[in-house]
Amino acid sequence: MDWTPTATATPLSRPRIGYAGGAFDLFHVGHLNILRHAKSQCDYLIAGVVSDDLLEQIKGARPIVPLAERLEIVRHIDFVDEGI
């Protein structure tokens, strides 16, 4: 984990690590707002992208955008520190 202290961090504090999971299929501004809010609550944000198989089990259909592409999108958001 590569962490740079923020204004909320004190010298003795540990980073607050946040996690936001989702399908992020057909990524839209609502997804962006969820991730932005999550980042406002932590120092280091991990965004978890649900697998194609799990999404099919949950929703009964394969995602429109494959996992690799959804993960690529999430990883390129400036305030997301890690996409998994």
Short mmCIF file of C-alpha atoms in Angstrom, two decimals:
data_model
loop_
_atom_site.label_atom_id
_atom_site.label_comp_id
_atom_site.label_asym_id
_atom_site.label_seq_id
_atom_site.Cartn_x
_atom_site.Cartn_y
_atom_site.Cartn_z
CA MET A 1 0.00 0.00 0.00
CA ASP A 2 1.42 3.35 -1.04
CA TRP A 3 -0.04 5.93 1.31
CA THR A 4 0.61 9.65 1.52
CA PRO A 5 -0.63 11.40 4.70
CA THR A 6 -3.61 13.70 4.22
CA ALA A 7 -4.66 16.80 6.12
CA THR A 8 -6.71 14.60 8.50
CA ALA A 9 -3.75 12.42 9.44
CA THR A 10 -1.64 13.11 12.49
CA PRO A 11 1.97 11.93 12.84
CA LEU A 12 0.94 9.02 15.09
CA SER A 13 -2.27 8.07 13.31
CA ARG A 14 -2.67 5.16 10.98
CA PRO A 15 -4.33 5.68 7.62
CA ARG A 16 -8.07 5.10 7.49
CA ILE A 17 -8.59 2.47 4.81
CA GLY A 18 -11.96 2.43 3.07
CA TYR A 19 -13.59 -0.16 0.84
CA ALA A 20 -16.38 0.38 -1.66
CA GLY A 21 -17.59 -2.60 -3.61
CA GLY A 22 -19.88 -2.75 -6.59
CA ALA A 23 -20.57 -4.13 -10.03
CA PHE A 24 -19.82 -0.81 -11.75
CA ASP A 25 -21.44 -2.17 -14.92
CA LEU A 26 -22.14 0.62 -17.42
CA PHE A 27 -20.26 3.04 -15.18
CA HIS A 28 -22.17 6.30 -14.59
CA VAL A 29 -22.06 9.44 -12.45
CA GLY A 30 -23.87 7.69 -9.59
CA HIS A 31 -20.98 5.23 -9.32
CA LEU A 32 -18.55 8.13 -9.39
CA ASN A 33 -20.44 9.88 -6.57
CA ILE A 34 -20.42 6.73 -4.41
CA LEU A 35 -16.67 6.38 -4.82
CA ARG A 36 -16.08 10.10 -4.24
CA HIS A 37 -18.10 9.98 -1.01
CA ALA A 38 -16.26 6.84 0.11
CA LYS A 39 -12.91 8.57 -0.46
CA SER A 40 -14.06 11.56 1.60
CA GLN A 41 -14.40 9.19 4.56
CA CYS A 42 -10.93 7.63 4.38
CA ASP A 43 -7.29 8.19 3.48
CA TYR A 44 -6.86 5.18 1.20
CA LEU A 45 -9.74 3.87 -0.91
CA ILE A 46 -9.96 0.33 -2.24
CA ALA A 47 -12.69 -0.22 -4.83
CA GLY A 48 -13.81 -3.82 -5.24
CA VAL A 49 -15.34 -4.84 -8.56
CA VAL A 50 -17.70 -7.82 -8.50
CA SER A 51 -16.74 -10.71 -10.80
CA ASP A 52 -18.77 -11.58 -13.88
CA ASP A 53 -19.76 -14.96 -12.39
CA LEU A 54 -20.95 -13.49 -9.09
CA LEU A 55 -22.85 -10.76 -10.89
CA GLU A 56 -24.59 -13.41 -12.99
CA GLN A 57 -25.53 -15.35 -9.83
CA ILE A 58 -26.90 -12.22 -8.13
CA LYS A 59 -28.68 -10.56 -11.06
CA GLY A 60 -29.34 -13.54 -13.29
CA ALA A 61 -27.46 -12.07 -16.25
CA ARG A 62 -23.88 -11.54 -17.32
CA PRO A 63 -22.64 -7.95 -17.09
CA ILE A 64 -22.63 -5.86 -20.25
CA VAL A 65 -19.06 -4.70 -19.61
CA PRO A 66 -16.60 -7.52 -18.77
CA LEU A 67 -14.74 -7.54 -15.44
CA ALA A 68 -11.36 -6.59 -16.92
CA GLU A 69 -12.82 -3.43 -18.46
CA ARG A 70 -14.85 -2.47 -15.36
CA LEU A 71 -11.73 -2.90 -13.26
CA GLU A 72 -9.70 -0.79 -15.68
CA ILE A 73 -12.26 2.02 -15.45
CA VAL A 74 -12.28 2.01 -11.64
CA ARG A 75 -8.48 1.87 -11.43
CA HIS A 76 -8.20 5.01 -13.57
CA ILE A 77 -10.22 7.20 -11.22
CA ASP A 78 -7.78 9.60 -9.58
CA PHE A 79 -9.14 9.28 -6.05
CA VAL A 80 -9.39 5.48 -6.08
CA ASP A 81 -6.11 4.25 -4.62
CA GLU A 82 -6.53 0.58 -5.51
CA GLY A 83 -8.98 -1.44 -7.58
CA ILE A 84 -9.43 -5.14 -6.89
#
